[in-house]
Tab-separated table of C-alpha atoms in Angstrom:
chain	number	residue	atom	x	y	z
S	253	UNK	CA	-98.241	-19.520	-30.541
S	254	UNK	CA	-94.388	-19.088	-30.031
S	255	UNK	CA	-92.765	-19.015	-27.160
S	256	UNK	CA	-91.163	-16.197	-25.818
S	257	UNK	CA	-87.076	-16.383	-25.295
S	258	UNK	CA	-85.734	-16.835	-22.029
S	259	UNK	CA	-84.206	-14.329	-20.065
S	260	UNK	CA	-80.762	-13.537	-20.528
S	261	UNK	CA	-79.955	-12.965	-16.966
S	262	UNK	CA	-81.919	-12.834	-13.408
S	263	UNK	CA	-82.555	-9.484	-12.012
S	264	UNK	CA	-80.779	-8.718	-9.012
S	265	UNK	CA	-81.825	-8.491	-6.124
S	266	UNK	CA	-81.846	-5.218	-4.615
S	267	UNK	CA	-84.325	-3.602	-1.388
S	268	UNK	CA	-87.257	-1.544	-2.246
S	269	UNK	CA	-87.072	2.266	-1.838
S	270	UNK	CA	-87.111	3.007	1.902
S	271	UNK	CA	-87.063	6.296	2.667
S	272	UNK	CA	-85.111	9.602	2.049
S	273	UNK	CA	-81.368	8.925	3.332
S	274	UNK	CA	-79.845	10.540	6.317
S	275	UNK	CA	-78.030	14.024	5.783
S	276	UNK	CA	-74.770	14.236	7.220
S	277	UNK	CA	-71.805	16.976	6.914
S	278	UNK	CA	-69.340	14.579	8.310
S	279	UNK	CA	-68.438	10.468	8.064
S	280	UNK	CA	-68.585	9.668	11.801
S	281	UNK	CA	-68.377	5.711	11.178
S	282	UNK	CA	-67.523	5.230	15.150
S	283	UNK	CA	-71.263	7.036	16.094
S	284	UNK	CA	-73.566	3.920	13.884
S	285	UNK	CA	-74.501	1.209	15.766
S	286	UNK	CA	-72.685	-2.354	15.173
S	287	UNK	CA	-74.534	-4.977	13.173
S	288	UNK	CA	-76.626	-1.653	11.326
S	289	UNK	CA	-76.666	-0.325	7.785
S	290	UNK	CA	-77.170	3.111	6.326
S	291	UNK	CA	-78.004	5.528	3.029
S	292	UNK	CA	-76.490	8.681	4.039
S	293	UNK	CA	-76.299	11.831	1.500
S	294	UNK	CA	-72.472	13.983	2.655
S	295	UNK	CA	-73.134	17.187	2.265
S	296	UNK	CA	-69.730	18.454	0.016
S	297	UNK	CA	-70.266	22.143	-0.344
S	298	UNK	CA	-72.727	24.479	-1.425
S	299	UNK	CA	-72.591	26.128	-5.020
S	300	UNK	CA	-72.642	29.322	-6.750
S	301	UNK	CA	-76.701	29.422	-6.648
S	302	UNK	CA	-76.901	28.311	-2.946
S	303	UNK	CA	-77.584	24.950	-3.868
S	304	UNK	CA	-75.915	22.045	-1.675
S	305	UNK	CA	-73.827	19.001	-3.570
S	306	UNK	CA	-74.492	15.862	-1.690
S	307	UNK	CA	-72.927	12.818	-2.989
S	308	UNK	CA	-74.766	9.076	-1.875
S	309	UNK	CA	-72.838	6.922	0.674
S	310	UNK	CA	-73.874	3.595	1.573
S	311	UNK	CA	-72.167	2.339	4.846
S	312	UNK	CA	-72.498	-1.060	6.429
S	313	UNK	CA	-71.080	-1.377	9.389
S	314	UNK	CA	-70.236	-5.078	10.795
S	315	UNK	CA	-71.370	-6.656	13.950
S	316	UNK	CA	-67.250	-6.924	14.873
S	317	UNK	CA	-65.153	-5.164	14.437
S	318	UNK	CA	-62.654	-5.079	11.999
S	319	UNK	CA	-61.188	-3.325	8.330
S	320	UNK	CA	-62.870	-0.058	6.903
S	321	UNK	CA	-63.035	-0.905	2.924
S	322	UNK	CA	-63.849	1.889	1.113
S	323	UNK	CA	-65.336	1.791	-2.774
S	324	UNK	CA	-65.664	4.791	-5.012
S	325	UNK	CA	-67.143	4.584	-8.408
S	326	UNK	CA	-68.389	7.342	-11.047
S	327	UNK	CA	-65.436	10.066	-10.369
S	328	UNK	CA	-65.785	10.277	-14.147
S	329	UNK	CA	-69.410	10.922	-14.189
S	330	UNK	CA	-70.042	8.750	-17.441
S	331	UNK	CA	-68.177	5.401	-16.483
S	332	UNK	CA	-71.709	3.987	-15.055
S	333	UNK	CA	-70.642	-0.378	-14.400
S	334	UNK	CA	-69.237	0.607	-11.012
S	335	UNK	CA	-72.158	2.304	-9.875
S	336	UNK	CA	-74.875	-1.140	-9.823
S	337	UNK	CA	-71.626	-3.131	-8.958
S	338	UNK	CA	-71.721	-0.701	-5.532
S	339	UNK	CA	-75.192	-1.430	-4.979
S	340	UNK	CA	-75.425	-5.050	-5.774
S	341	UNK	CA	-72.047	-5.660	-3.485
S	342	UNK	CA	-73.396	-3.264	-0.516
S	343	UNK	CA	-76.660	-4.652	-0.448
S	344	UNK	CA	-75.519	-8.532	-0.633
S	345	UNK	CA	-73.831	-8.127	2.460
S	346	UNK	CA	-75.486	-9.220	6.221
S	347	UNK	CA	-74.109	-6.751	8.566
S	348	UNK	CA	-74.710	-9.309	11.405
S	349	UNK	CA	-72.233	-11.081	9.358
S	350	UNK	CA	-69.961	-8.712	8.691
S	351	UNK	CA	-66.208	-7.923	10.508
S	352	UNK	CA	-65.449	-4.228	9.574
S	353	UNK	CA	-67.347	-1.688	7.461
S	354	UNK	CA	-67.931	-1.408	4.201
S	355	UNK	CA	-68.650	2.408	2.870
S	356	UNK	CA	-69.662	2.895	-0.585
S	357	UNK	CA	-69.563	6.229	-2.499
S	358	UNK	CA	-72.088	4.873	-5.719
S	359	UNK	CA	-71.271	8.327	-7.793
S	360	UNK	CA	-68.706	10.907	-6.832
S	361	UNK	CA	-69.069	13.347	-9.657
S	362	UNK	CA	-72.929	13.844	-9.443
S	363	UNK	CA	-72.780	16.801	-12.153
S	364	UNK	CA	-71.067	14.810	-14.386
S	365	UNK	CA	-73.338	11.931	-13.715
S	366	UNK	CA	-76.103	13.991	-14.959
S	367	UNK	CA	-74.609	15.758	-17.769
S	368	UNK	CA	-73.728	12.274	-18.739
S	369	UNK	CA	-70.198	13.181	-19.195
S	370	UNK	CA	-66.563	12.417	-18.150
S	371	UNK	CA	-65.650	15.834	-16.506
S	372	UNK	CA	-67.476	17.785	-13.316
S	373	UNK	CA	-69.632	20.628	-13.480
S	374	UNK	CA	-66.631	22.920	-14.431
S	375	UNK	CA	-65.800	20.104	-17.163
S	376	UNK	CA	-62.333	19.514	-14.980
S	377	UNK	CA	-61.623	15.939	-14.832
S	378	UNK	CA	-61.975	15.044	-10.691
S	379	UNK	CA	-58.975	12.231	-11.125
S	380	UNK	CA	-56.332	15.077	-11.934
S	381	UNK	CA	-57.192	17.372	-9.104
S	382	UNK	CA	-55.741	15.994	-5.833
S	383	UNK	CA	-55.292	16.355	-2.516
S	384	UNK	CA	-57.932	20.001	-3.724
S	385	UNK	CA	-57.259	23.084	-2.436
S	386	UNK	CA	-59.057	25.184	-0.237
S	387	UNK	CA	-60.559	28.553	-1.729
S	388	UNK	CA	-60.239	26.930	-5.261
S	389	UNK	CA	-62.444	26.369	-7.876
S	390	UNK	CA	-66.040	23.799	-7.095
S	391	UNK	CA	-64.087	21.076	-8.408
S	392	UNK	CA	-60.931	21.585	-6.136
S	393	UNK	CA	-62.976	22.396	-2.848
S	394	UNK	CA	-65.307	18.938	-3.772
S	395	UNK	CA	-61.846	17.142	-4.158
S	396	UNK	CA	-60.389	18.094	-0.586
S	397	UNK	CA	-63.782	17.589	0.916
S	398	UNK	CA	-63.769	14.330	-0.748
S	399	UNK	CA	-60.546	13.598	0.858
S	400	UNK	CA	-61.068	15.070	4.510
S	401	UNK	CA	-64.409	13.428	4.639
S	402	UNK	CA	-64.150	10.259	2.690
S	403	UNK	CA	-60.550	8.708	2.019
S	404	UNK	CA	-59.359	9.609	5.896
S	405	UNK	CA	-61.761	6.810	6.788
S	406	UNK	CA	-60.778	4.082	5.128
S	407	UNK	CA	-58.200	1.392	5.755
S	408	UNK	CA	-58.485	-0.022	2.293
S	409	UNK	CA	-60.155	0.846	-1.620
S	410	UNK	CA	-61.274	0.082	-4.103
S	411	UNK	CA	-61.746	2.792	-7.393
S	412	UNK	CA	-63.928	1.327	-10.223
S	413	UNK	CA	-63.485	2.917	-13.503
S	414	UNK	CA	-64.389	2.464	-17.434
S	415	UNK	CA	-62.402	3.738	-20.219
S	416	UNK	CA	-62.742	6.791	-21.591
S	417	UNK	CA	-65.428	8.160	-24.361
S	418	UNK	CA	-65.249	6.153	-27.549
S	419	UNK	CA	-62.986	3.648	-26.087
S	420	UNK	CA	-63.326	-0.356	-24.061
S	421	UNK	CA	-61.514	-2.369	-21.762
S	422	UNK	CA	-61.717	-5.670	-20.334
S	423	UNK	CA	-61.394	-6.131	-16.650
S	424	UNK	CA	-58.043	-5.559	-15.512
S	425	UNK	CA	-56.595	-4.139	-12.105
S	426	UNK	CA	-53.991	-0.897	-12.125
S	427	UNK	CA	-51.644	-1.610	-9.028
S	428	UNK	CA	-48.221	-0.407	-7.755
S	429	UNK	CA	-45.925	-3.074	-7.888
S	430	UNK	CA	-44.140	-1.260	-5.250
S	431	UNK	CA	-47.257	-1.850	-2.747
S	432	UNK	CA	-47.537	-5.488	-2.257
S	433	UNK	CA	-51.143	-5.105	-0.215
S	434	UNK	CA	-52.628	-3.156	-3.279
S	435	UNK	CA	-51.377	-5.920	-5.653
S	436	UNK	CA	-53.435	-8.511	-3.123
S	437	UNK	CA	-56.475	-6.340	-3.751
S	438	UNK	CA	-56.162	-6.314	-7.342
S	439	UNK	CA	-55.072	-10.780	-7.904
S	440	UNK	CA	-58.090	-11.153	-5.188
S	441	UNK	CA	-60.939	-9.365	-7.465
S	442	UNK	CA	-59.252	-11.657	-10.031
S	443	UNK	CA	-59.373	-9.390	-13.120
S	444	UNK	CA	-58.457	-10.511	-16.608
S	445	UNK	CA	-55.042	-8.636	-16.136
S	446	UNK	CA	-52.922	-6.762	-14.054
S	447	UNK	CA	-51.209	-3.295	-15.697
S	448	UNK	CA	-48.318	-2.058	-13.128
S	449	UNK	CA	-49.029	1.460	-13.083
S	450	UNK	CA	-47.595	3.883	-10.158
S	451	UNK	CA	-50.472	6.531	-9.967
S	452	UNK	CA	-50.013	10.181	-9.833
S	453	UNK	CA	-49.977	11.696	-6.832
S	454	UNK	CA	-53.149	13.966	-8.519
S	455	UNK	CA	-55.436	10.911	-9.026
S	456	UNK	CA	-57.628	9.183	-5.700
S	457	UNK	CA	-55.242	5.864	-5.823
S	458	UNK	CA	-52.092	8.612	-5.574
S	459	UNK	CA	-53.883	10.656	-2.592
S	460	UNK	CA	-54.563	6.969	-0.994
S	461	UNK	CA	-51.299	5.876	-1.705
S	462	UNK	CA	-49.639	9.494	0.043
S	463	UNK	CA	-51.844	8.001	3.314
S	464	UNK	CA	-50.747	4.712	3.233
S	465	UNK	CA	-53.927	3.180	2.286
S	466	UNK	CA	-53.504	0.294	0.005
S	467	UNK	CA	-55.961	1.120	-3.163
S	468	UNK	CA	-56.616	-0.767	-6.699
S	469	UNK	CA	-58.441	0.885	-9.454
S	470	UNK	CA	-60.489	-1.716	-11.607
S	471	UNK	CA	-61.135	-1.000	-15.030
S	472	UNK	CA	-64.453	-2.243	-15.800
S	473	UNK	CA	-65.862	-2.156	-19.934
S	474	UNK	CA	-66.853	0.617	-22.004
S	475	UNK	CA	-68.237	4.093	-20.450
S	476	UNK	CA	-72.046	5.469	-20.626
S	477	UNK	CA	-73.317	1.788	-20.149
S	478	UNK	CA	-74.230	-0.781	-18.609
S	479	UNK	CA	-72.712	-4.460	-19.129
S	480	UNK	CA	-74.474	-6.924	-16.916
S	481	UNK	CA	-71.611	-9.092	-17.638
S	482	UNK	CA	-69.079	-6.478	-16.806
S	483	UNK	CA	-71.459	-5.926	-13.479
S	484	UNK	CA	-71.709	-8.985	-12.316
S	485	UNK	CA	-67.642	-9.552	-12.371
S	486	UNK	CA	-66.925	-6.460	-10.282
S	487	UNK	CA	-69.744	-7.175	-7.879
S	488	UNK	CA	-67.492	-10.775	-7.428
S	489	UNK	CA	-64.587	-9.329	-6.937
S	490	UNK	CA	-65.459	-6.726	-4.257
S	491	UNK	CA	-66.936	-9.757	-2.561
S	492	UNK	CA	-63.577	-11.719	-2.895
S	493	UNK	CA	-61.656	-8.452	-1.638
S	494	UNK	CA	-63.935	-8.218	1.624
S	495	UNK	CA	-63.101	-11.959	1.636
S	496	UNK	CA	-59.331	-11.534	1.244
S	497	UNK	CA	-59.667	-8.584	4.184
S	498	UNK	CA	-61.006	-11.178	6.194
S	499	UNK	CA	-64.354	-9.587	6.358
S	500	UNK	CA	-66.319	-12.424	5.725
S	501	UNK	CA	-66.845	-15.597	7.180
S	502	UNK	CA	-65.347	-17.406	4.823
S	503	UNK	CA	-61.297	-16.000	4.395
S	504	UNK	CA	-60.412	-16.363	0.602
S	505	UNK	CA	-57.082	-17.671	-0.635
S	506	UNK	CA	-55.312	-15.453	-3.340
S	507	UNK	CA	-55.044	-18.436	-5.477
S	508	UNK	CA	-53.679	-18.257	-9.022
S	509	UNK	CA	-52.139	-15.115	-10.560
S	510	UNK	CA	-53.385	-12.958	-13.695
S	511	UNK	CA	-51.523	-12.233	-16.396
S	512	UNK	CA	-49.443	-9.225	-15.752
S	513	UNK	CA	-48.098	-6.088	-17.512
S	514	UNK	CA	-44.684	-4.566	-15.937
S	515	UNK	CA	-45.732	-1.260	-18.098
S	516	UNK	CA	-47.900	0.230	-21.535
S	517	UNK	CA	-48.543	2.727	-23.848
S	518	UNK	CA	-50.688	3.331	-26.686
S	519	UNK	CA	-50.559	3.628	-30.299
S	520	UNK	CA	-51.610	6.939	-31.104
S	521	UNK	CA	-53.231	7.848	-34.782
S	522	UNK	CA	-51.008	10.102	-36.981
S	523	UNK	CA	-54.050	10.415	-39.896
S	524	UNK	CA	-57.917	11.237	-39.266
S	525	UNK	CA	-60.361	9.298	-41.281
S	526	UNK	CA	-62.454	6.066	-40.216
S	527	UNK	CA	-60.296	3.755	-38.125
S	528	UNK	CA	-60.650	0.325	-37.962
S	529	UNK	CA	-58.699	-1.647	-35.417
S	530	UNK	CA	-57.838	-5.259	-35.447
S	531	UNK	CA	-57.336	-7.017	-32.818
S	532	UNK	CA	-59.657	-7.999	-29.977
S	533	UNK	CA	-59.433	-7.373	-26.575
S	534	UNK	CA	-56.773	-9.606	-24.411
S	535	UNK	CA	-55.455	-10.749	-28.010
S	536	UNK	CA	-51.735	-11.468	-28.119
S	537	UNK	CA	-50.473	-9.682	-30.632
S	538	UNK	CA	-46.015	-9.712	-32.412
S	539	UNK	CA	-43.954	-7.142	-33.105
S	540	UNK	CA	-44.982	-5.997	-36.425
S	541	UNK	CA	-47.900	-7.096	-36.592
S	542	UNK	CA	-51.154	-4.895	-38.286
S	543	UNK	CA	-53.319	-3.784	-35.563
S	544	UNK	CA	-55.709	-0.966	-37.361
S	545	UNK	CA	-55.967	1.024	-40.538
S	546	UNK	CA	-57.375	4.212	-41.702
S	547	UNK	CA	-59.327	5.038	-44.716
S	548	UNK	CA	-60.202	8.424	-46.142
S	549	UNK	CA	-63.892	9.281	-46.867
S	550	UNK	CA	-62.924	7.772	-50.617
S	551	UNK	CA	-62.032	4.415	-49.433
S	552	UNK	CA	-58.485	4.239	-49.702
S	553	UNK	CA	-56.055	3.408	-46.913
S	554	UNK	CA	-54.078	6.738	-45.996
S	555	UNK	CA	-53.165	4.832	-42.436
S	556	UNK	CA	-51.522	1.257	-41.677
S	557	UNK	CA	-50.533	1.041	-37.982
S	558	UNK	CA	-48.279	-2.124	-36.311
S	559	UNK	CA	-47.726	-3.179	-32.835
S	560	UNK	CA	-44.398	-1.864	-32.063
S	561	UNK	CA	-43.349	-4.862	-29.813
S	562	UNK	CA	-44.312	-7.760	-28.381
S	563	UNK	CA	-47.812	-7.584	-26.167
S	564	UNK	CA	-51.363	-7.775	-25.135
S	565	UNK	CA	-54.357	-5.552	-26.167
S	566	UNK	CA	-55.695	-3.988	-22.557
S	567	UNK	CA	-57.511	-1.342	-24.555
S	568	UNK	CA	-58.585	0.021	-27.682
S	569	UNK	CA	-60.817	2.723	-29.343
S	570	UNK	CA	-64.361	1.248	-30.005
S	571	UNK	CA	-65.906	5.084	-31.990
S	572	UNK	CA	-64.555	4.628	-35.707
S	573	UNK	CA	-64.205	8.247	-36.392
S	574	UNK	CA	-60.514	9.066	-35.774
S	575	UNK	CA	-59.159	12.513	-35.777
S	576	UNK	CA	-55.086	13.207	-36.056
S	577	UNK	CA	-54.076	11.622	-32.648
S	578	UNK	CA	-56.687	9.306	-31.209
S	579	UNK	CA	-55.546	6.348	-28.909
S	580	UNK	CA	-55.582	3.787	-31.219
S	581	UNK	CA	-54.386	0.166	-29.270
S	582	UNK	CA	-53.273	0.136	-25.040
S	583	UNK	CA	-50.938	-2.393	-25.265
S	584	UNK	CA	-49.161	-4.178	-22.152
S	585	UNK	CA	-45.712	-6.192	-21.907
S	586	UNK	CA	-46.377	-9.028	-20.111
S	587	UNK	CA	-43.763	-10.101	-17.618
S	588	UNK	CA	-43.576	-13.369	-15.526
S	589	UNK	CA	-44.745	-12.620	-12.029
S	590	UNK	CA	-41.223	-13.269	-10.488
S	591	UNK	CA	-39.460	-10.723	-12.587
C-alpha cells in the first residue's frame, strides 16, 4: 500500500464561525472596549431594490493605546490573495497584546466579489472613482461612504491588490517617493520590489495621500486565485508593518532595502494572435533584448517585441490570447536607493 504525499502546507489557523457580526452605520472605534475584538458588517447604502450593501470589517482594538492601521483588500472584486491575508493577519493578533487598532476591510467591492470580476455592480472600476460624490451613481455614493466612514479613521494603510485579468505580478510595494513614511510601510512588508509610483488623486492611496495618511499598495500574484505562497508573504508583511508602527511587542528594524524602480511602463502589443512572452518575473532583462513574440493562427511570427531599455520584469500578461494592444511586459528602471 503506498503512502499518501505529504501536505504541501499547514492549514491556518483561523476561529470557528461565531455568530452573525454586529451591524453598524458608522466606525465609532473610540465606543469598543480596549483589549476586545470585533466582526462588524458597515452598512454603505441601500440599492435600487431596497436592498442594503454592507461590506465586512474586522477591528481589533489594542489593550493601549496607540496607531489606527487600516487594511483594505478586494476593491477590485476579483484580486482574492488579500482577502485570507486580512483574515490570517487579523486573527493572529492578541488584542491584550496589541498597542493601537487594527481595522480590516476583507472585501470592499462585494458585487464584484460575487460576480467574480474586476469592476462593481455598475462594472465601474472603484480605484478610479475618488473622493465619490454625493447624489452620484451606486459606485460613487459607496466610494464617499467608503471614505467618510472608513479612511477618516485611520492613521496608516495598507491596500492589497493583484494584477489585472489575464495578467501576474510578484510582490512588490507602489510608494511615493515623495512620502518617506509610506516608503517605511512598503521596505517593512519587505516585498520583492519597490515601483515609485505617485498615485492619482482618484485611486484610495491618492484620497489617503490628500489626508495625510501614509498608505502602500502591495501587489500580491495573479487575480481570481488563491496562492498560499503569495498569502502567506502578505500575511508577514502586515505583521512586520504593525511591527514597524510599533504595535507589537517586539519593534522591527527596517533592515535591508528592496530593489527599487524610480518609474515603468509597459510594452504594449501592436499585432493580435497568441503571445508568448519571455522572460520571467523579477528577470533582468538589456536593452534590446527579445521579451515575447506573436504568432498568427498559421504558426508564423507576425510579432517580435524587445525591451526598450535597460530593466526588470514587475509584470507581465500570463492569458496567451493577445488582441491589438494588450500589456505585454511592466518593466521597471532600477535606481540605487540614494539617487
Amino acid at each position: 500500500m503506498s503512502t499518501p504525499p505529504p501536505l504541501t502546507a499547514e492549514p491556518p489557523s483561523l476561529p470557528k464561525h461565531s455568530g452573525p457580526p454586529t451591524i453598524v452605520s458608522s466606525l465609532d472605534l473610540d465606543s469598543l472596549e480596549p483589549g476586545t475584538r470585533h466582526n462588524l458588517h458597515l452598512d454603505l447604502f441601500r440599492d435600487p431594490a431596497g436592498q442594503q450593501l454592507r461590506i465586512p470589517v474586522l477591528v481589533v482594538k489594542g489593550a493601549e493605546p496607540g496607531p489606527v492601521l487600516g487594511i483594505t483588500a478586494a476593491i477590485h472584486g476579483n484580486e482574492l490573495n488579500g482577502i485570507p491575508a486580512v483574515h490570517r493577519f487579523v486573527h493572529g493578533l492578541d488584542p491584550k497584546r496589541l498597542r493601537g487598532t487594527v481595522v480590516g476591510i476583507s472585501v470592499v467591492n462585494i458585487p464584484g466579489f460575487l460576480l467574480r470580476r474586476r469592476g462593481f455592480s455598475d462594472a465601474r472600476d472603484l480605484n478610479r472613482l475618488f473622493p465619490g460624490k454625493t447624489g452620484g451613481t451606486d459606485s460613487q455614493l459607496v466610494i464617499m461612504r467608503l471614505r467618510e466612514q472608513f479612511l477618516t479613521h485611520v492613521n496608516y494603510l495598507v491596500d492589497l491588490h493583484t494584477a489585472g485579468p489575464g495578467r501576474t505580478n510578484p510582490v512588490y510595494a507602489r510608494v511615493d517617493l515623495e512620502d518617506p513614511a509610506s516608503v517605511e510601510l512598503g521596505i517593512a512588508a519587505r516585498p520583492d520590489l519597490i515601483v515609485n509610483k505617485p498615485a492619482s488623486p482618484k485611486t484610495l492611496r491618492g484620497a489617503a495621500r490628500a489626508l495625510g495618511i501614509p498608505c502602500v499598495t502591495l501587489e500580491l500574484g495573479a487575480p481570481q486565485v488563491l496562492q498560499p505562497e503569495i498569502v502567506l508573504r502578505a500575511t508577514k508583511g502586515l505583521r512586520r508593518i504593525a511591527r514597524h508602527l510599533e504595535m507589537l511587542s517586539r519593534p522591527l528594524g527596517l533592515g535591508g532595502r528592496p530593489p527599487l524602480c524610480n518609474e515603468s511602463s509597459w510594452v504594449y502589443s501592436e499585432h493580435g494572435g497568441l503571445l508568448e512572452v519571455f522572460p520571467d518575473l523579477l528577470a533582468r532583462v538589456r536593452k534590446g533584448q527579445p521579451i515575447a513574440h506573436i504568432v498568427n493562427l498559421f504558426g508564423e511570427i507576425v510579432g517580435e517585441y524587445k525591451a526598450p531599455f535597460k530593466a526588470i520584469v514587475i509584470g507581465k500578461t500570463a492569458d496567451p490570447v493577445a488582441p491589438i494592444g494588450t500589456r505585454i511586459v511592466h518593466l521597471g528602471k532600477l535606481v540605487p536607493w540614494d539617487e
